[in-house]
Coordinates of C-alpha atoms and ligand atoms in Angstrom, one line a residue:
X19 CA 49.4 89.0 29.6
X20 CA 49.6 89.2 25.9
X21 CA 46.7 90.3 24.0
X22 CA 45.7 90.1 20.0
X23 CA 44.7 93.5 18.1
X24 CA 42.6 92.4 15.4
X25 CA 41.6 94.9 12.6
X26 CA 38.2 92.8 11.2
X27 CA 36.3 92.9 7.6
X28 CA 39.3 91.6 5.4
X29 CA 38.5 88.5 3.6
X30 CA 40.8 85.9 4.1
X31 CA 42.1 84.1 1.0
X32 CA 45.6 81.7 0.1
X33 CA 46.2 78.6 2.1
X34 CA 46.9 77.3 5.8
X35 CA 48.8 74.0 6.9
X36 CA 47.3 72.5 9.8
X37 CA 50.0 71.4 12.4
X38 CA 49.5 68.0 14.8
X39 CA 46.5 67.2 17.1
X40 CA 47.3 68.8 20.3
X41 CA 43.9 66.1 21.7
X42 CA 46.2 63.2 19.9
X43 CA 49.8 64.2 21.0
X44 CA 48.5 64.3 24.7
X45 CA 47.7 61.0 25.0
X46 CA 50.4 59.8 23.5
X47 CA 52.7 61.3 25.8
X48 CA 51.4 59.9 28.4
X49 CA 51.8 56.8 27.2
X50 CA 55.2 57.0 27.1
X51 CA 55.2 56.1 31.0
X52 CA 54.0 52.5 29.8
X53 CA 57.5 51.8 28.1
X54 CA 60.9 52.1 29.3
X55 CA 63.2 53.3 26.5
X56 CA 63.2 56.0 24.1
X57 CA 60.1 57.1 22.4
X58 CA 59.8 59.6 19.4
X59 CA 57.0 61.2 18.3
X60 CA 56.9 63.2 15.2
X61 CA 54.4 65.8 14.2
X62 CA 54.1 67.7 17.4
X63 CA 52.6 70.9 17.4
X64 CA 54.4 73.0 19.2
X65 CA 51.3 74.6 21.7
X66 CA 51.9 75.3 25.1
X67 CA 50.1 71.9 26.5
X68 CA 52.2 70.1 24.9
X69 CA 55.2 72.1 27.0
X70 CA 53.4 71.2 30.3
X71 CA 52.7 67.7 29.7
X72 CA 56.5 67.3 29.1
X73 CA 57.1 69.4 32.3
X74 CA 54.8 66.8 34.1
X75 CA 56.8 63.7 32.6
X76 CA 60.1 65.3 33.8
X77 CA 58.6 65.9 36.8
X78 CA 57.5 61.7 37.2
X79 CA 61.1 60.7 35.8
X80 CA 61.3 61.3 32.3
X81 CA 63.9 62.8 30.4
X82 CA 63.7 65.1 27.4
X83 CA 66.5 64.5 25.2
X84 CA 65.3 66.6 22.7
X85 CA 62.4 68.6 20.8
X86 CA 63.6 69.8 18.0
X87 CA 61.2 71.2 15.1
X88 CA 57.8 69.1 15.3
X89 CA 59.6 65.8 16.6
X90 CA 59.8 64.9 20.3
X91 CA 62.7 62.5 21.5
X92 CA 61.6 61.1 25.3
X93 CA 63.7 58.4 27.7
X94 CA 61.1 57.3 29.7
X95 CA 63.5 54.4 31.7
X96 CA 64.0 56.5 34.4
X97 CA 60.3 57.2 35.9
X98 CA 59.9 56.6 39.4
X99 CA 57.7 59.2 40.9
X100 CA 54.0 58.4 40.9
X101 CA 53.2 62.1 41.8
X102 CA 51.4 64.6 39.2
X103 CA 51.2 67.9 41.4
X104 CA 48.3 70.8 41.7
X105 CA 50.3 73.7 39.9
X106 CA 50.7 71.1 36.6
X107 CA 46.9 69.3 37.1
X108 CA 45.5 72.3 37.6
X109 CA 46.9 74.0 34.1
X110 CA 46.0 71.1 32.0
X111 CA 43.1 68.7 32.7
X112 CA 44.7 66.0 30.4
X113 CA 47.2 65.8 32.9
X114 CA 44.8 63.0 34.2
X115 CA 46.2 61.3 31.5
X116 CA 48.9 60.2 33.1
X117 CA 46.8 58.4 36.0
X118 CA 46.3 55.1 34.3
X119 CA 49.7 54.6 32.8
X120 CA 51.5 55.3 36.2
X121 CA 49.3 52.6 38.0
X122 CA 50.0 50.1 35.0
X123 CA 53.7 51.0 35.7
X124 CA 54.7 51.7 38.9
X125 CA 51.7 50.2 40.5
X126 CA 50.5 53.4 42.3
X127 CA 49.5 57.0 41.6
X128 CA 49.2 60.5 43.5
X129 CA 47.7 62.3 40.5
X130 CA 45.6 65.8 41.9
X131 CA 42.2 65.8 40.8
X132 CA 42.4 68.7 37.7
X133 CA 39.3 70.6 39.8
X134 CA 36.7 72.7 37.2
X135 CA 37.5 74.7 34.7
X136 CA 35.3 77.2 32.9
X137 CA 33.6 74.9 31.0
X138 CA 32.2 72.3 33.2
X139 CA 33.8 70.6 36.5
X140 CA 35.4 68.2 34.7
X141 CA 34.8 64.8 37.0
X142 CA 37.2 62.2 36.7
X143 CA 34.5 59.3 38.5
X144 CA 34.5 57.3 35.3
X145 CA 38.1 57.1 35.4
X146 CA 38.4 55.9 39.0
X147 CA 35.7 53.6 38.5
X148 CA 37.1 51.7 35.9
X149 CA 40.6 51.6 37.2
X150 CA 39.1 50.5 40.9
X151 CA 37.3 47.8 38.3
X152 CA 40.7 46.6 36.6
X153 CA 42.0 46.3 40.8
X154 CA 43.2 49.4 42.0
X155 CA 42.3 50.4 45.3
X156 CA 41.7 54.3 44.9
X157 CA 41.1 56.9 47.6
X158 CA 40.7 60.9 47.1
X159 CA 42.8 62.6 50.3
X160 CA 42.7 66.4 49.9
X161 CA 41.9 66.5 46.0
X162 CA 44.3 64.5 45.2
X163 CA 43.9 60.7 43.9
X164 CA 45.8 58.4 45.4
X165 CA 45.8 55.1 43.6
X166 CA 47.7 51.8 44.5
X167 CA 47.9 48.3 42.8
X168 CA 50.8 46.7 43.9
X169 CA 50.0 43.6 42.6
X170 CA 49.4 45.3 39.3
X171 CA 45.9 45.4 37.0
X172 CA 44.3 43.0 35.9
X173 CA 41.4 43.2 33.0
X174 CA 37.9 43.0 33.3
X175 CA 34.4 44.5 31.4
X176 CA 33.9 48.2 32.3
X177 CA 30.9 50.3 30.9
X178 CA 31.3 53.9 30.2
X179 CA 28.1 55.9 31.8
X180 CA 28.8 58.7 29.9
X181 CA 31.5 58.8 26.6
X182 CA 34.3 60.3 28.1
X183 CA 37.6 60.7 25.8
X184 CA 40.3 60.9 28.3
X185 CA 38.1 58.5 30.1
X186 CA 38.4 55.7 27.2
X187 CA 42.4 56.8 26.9
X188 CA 43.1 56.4 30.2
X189 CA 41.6 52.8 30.9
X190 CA 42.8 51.6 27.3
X191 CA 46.4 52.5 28.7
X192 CA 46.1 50.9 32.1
X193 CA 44.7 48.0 30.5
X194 CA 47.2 47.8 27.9
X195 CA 50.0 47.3 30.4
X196 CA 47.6 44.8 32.6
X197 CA 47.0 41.1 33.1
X198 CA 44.4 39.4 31.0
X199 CA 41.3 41.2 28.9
X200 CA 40.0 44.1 29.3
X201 CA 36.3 45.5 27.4
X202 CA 35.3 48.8 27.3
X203 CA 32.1 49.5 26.7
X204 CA 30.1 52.7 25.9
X205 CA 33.4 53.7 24.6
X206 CA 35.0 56.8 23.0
X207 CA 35.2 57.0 19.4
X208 CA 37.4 59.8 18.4
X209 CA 40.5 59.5 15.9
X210 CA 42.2 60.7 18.5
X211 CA 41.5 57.5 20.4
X212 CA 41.6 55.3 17.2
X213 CA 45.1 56.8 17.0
X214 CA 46.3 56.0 20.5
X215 CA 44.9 52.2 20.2
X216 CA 47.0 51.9 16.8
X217 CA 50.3 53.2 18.4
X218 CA 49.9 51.1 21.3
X219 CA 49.3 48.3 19.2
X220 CA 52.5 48.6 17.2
X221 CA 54.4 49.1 20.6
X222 CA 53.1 45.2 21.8
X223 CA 49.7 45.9 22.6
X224 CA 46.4 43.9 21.6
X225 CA 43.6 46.2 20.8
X226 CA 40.6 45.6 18.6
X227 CA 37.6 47.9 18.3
X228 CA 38.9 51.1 18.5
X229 CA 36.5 53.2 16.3
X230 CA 33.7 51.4 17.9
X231 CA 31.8 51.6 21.1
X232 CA 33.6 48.9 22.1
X233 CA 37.4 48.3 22.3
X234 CA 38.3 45.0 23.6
X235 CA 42.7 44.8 24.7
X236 CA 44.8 41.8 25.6
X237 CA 47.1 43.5 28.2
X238 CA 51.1 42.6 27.9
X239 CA 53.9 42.1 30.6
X240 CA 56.0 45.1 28.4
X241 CA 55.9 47.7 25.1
X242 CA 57.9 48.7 23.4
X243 CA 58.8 52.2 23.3
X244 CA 56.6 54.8 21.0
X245 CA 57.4 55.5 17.5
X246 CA 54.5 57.3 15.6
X247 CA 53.7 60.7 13.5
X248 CA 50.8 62.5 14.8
X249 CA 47.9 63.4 12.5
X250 CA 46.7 67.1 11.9
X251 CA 44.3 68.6 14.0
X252 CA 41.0 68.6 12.9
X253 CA 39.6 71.5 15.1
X254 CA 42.1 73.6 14.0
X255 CA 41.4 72.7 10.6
X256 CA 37.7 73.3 11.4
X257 CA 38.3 76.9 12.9
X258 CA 40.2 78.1 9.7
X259 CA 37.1 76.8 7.6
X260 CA 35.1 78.8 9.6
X261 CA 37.6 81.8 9.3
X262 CA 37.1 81.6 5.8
X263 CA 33.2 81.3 5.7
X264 CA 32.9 84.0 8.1
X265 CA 35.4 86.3 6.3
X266 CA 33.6 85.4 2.8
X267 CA 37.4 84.3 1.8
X268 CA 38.4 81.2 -0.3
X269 CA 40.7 79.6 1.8
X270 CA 42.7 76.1 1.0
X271 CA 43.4 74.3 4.1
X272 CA 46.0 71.7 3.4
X273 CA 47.4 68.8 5.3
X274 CA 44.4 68.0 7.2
X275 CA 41.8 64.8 7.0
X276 CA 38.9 65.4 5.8
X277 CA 37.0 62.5 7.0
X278 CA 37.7 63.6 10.7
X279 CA 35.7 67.0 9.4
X280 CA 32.3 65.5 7.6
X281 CA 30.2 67.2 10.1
X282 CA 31.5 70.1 10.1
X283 CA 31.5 70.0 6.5
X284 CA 27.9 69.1 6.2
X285 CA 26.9 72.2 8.3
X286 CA 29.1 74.4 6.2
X287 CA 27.5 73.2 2.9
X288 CA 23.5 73.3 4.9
X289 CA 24.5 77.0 5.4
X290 CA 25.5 77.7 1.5
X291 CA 29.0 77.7 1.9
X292 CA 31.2 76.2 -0.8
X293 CA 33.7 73.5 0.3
X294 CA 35.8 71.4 -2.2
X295 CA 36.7 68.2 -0.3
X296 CA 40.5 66.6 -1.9
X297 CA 42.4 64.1 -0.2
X298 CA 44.4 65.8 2.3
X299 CA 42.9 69.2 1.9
X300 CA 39.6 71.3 2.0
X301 CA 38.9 74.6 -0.2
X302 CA 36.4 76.8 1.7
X303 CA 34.9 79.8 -0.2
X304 CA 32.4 82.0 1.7
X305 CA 29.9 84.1 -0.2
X306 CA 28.8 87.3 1.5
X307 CA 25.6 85.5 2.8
X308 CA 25.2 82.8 4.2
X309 CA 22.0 80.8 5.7
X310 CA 21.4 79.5 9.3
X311 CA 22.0 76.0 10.1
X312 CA 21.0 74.2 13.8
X313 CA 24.1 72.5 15.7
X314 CA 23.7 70.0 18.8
X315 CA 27.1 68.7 20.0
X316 CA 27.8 64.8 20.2
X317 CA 30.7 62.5 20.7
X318 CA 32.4 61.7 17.9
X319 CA 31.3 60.7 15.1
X320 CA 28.4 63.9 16.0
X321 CA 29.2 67.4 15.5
X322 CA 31.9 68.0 17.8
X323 CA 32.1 70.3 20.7
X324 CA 35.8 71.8 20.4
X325 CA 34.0 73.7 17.2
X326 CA 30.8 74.6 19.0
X327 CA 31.8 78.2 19.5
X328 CA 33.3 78.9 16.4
X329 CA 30.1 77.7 14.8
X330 CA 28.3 80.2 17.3
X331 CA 30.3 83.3 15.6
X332 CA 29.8 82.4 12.4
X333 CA 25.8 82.1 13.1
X334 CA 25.9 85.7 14.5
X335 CA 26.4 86.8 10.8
X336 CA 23.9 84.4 9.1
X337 CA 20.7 85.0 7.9
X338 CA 18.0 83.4 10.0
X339 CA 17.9 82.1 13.1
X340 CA 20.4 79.5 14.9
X341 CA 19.5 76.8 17.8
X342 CA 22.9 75.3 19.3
X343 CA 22.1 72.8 21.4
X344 CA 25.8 71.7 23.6
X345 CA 25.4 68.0 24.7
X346 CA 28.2 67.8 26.3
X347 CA 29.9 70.2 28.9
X348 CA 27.6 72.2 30.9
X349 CA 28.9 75.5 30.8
X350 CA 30.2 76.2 27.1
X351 CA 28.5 78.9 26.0
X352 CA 31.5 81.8 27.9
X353 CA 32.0 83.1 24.3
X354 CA 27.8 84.1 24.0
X355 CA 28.3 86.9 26.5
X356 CA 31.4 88.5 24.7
X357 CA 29.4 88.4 21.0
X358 CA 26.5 90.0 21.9
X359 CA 29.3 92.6 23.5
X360 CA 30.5 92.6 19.5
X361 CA 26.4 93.0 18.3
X362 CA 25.4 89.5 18.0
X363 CA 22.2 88.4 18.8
X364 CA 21.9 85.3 21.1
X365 CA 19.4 84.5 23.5
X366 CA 20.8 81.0 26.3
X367 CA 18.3 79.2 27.6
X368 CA 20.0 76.1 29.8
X369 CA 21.7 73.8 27.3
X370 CA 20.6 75.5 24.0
X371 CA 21.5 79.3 22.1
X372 CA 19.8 80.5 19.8
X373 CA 21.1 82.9 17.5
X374 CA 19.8 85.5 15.2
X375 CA 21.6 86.3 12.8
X376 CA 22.3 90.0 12.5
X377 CA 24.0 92.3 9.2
X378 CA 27.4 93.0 10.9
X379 CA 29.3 92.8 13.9
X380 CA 31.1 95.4 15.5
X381 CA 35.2 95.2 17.1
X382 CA 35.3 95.3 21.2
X383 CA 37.7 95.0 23.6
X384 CA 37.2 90.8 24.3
X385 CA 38.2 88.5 27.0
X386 CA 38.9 84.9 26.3
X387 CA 38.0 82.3 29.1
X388 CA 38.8 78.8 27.5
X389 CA 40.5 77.7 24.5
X390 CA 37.6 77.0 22.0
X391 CA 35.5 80.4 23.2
X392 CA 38.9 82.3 22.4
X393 CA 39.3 80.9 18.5
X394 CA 35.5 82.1 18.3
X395 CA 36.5 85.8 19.4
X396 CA 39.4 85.3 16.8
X397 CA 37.0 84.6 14.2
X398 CA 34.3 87.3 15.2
X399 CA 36.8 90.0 15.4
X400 CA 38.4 88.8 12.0
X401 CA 34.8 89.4 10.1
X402 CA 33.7 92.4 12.4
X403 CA 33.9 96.0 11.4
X404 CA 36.9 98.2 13.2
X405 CA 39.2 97.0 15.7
X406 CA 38.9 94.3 18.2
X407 CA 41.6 93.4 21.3
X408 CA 41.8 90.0 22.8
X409 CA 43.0 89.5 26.1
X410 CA 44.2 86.7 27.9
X411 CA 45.5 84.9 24.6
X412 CA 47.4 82.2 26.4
X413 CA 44.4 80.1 26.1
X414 CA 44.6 80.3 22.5
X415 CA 48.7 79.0 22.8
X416 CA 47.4 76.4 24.5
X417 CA 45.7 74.6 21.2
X418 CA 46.6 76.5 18.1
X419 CA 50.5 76.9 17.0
X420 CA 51.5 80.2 15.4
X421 CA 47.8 81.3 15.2
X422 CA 48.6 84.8 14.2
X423 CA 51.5 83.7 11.7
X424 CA 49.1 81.8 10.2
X425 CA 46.2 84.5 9.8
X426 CA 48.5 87.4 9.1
X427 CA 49.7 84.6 5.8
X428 CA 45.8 84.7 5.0
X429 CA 45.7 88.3 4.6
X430 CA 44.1 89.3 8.2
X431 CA 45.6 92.6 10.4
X432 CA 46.4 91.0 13.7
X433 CA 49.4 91.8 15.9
X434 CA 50.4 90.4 19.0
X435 CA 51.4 93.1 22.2
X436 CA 52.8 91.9 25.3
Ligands
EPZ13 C1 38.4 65.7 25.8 O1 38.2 66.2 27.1 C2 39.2 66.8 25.0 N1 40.4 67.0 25.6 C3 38.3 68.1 25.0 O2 39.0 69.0 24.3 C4 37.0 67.7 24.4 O3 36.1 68.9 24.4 C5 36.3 66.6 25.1 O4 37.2 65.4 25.1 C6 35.0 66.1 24.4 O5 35.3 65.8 23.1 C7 41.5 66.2 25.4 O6 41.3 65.2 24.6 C8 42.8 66.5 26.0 P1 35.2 64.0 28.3 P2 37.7 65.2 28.2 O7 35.8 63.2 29.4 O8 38.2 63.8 27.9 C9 31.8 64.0 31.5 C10 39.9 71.1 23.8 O9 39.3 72.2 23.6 N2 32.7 63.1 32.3 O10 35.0 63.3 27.0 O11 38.1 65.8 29.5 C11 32.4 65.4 31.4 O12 32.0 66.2 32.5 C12 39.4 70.2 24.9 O13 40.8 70.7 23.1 C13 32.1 62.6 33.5 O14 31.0 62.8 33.9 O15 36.2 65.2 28.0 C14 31.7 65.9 30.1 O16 30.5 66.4 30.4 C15 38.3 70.9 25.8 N3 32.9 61.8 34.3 C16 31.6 64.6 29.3 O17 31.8 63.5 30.2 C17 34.2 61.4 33.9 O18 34.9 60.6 34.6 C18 32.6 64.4 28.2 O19 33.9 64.7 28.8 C19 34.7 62.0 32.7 C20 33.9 62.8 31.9

């Protein structure tokens, strides 16, 4: 198990190029079960779910002929297996992306149910509903689901109870490859799903309303295969805004889209931080105070919850008092535990934190539990005083490429050990 030894209170200052969204290049993978032929995506970051999502498409039939720098080459004429097993689902929860495009293409799916993780049990009964809505007759037989719809899908009007991303994605797949119309309402609004409607529209597919609540798409007999550059990520872009806020640094983050971050740069500015907003880049300059600002978590276009806890760590240091309210997952607060461990002051109660801010934070041996808590440990340990050793980095490899490459190049002490 590697770990990160972070040597905190350096301000971090030059600039950072944000690599592609890891929550856009998922999707699109899967996708690539819809066409038969040979897709390339360009922009890929290369992060270690990425990796296993190519491992599943292998796995259903897929062949990798080659990933090369950040561009992905995929034949995806040869799948045949409907089956996505535990030891992949369970790794990777967007694994359950794959579940609508194998039923769209081979007309059945054994796809294990991805089972909790730590932030919340992660149903997938949105996803089923809406499928068994478009036809498919779906039954759950020892955590796995088994879907079949032999006669293919066929569209029809299916509300959303709850905005679900991978929800939207899957059943905007399905129905892509499906006979007649399909609405989805309630649904996600995330560039990463605006993204995924706009590729499968240039591969044959009729989709309007992506962006809004409600995405309407004229299914087609075939698509073509995937051509497409993924866009930059804008939570990591949003964690190395907060790394230079909470190190007081003037950071330039370039290649990103700055319109994916207006909330976060809205907090940022409420808290009396300076950020220059330019076309495709963001300058971030923290001062060596900073005020409080309140967070709740939305779907997109609200403040989103992949930058929850990094917002958390830089409250700890800001003067005033913090209420986070998470809207979203029910157990995302992991990362609370392990800064009051570092001297931050944070009181849970249910849904909502509330944070004090204190003078300084002090280096601790940390533990990261979930991708988004861990980038908050990176960024507490980066503004704390002494040393600070992460464990269990590979949840930090899951999402952010080169992390420490790309810190050390901003001027922080971190070091990898195996
Ligand atoms: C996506 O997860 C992202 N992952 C998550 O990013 C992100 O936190 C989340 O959306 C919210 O923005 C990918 O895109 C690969 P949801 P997803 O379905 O789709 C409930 C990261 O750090 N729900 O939008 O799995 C669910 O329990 C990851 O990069 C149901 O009740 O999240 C949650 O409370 C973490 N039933 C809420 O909806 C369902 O069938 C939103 O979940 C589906 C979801």
């Amino acid at each position: 198990m590697d770990k990160l030894i972070i040597e905190g209170g350096r301000r971090l200052e030059g600039e950072v190029a944000i690599s592609g969204a890891k929550n856009a290049v998922l999707p699109i993978l899967a996708a690539t079960l819809l066409t038969s032929g040979r897709n390339e995506i360009r922009g890929v970051p290369r992060v270690r779910d990425v990796f296993t999502m190519i491992r599943l498409l292998r796995n259903l039939g897929a062949r990798l002929e080659s990933f090369e720098g950040d561009t992905i080459v995929i034949d995806s004429s040869g799948v045949n297996n409907p089956e996505a097993p535990y030891e992949l689902v369970s790794t990777m929860r967007a694994s359950c992306l794959v579940l609508g495009p194998l039923l769209a293409r081979l007309g059945q799916a054994k796809v294990s149910l991805p089972g909790g993780c730590a932030i919340g049990a992660r149903p997938m009964d949105l996803h089923i509903k809406g499928l068994q809505a478009m036809g498919a007759r779906i039954e759950l037989i020892q955590g796995y689901i088994h879907g079949t719809a032999e006669k293919g899908l066929n569209g029809n009007r299916i509300y959303f109870d709850t905005v679900t991303v991978t929800g939207t994605a899957n059943l905007m797949m399905a129905a892509a490859l499906s006979v007649g119309e399909t609405i989805l309402e309630n649904a996600a609004r995330e560039p990463e799903i605006v993204f995924l409607a706009d590729v499968l529209g240039r591969a044959g597919a009729n989709i309007q309303g992506q962006g809004t609540d409600v995405i309407i798409i004229q299914g087609a007999a075939a698509l073509k295969p995937i051509q497409c550059r993924i866009f930059p990520d804008r939570i990591e872009a949003g964690t190395y805004m907060i790394a230079a806020a909470i190190t007081g640094g003037d950071v330039e983050i370039i290649d990103c889209i700055p319109q994916h971050l207006e909330p976060l740069i809205h907090k940022l500015q409420e808290a009396g931080i300076q950020v220059e907003v330019g076309d495709s880049r963001l300058r971030v300059k923290g001062g060596n105070r900073f005020k409080s600002t309140d967070i709740k978590t939305q779907p997109h276009p609200g403040f989103p919850t992949d930058l929850q806890a990094q917002m958390m760590a830089l409250m700890t240091l800001a003067e005033g008092q913090s209420i986070i309210v998470e809207n979203v997952f029910e157990n995302r607060f992991m990362h609370a535990a392990e800064l009051v461990r570092m001297g931050a002051k944070i009181i849970l109660d249910g849904h909502t934190a509330i944070v004090k801010g204190v003078g300084q934070l002090c280096g601790a041996p940390l533990m990261a539990t979930d991708l988004r808590a861990s980038a908050s440990l990176v960024l507490a340990a980066l503004a704390a005083k002494g040393e600070s050793v992460i464990s269990r980095v590979y949840h930090i490899d899951r999402g952010y490429e080169a992390m420490e490459e790309k810190l050390v190049r901003l001027g922080a002490k971190i070091r990898r050990v195996k």
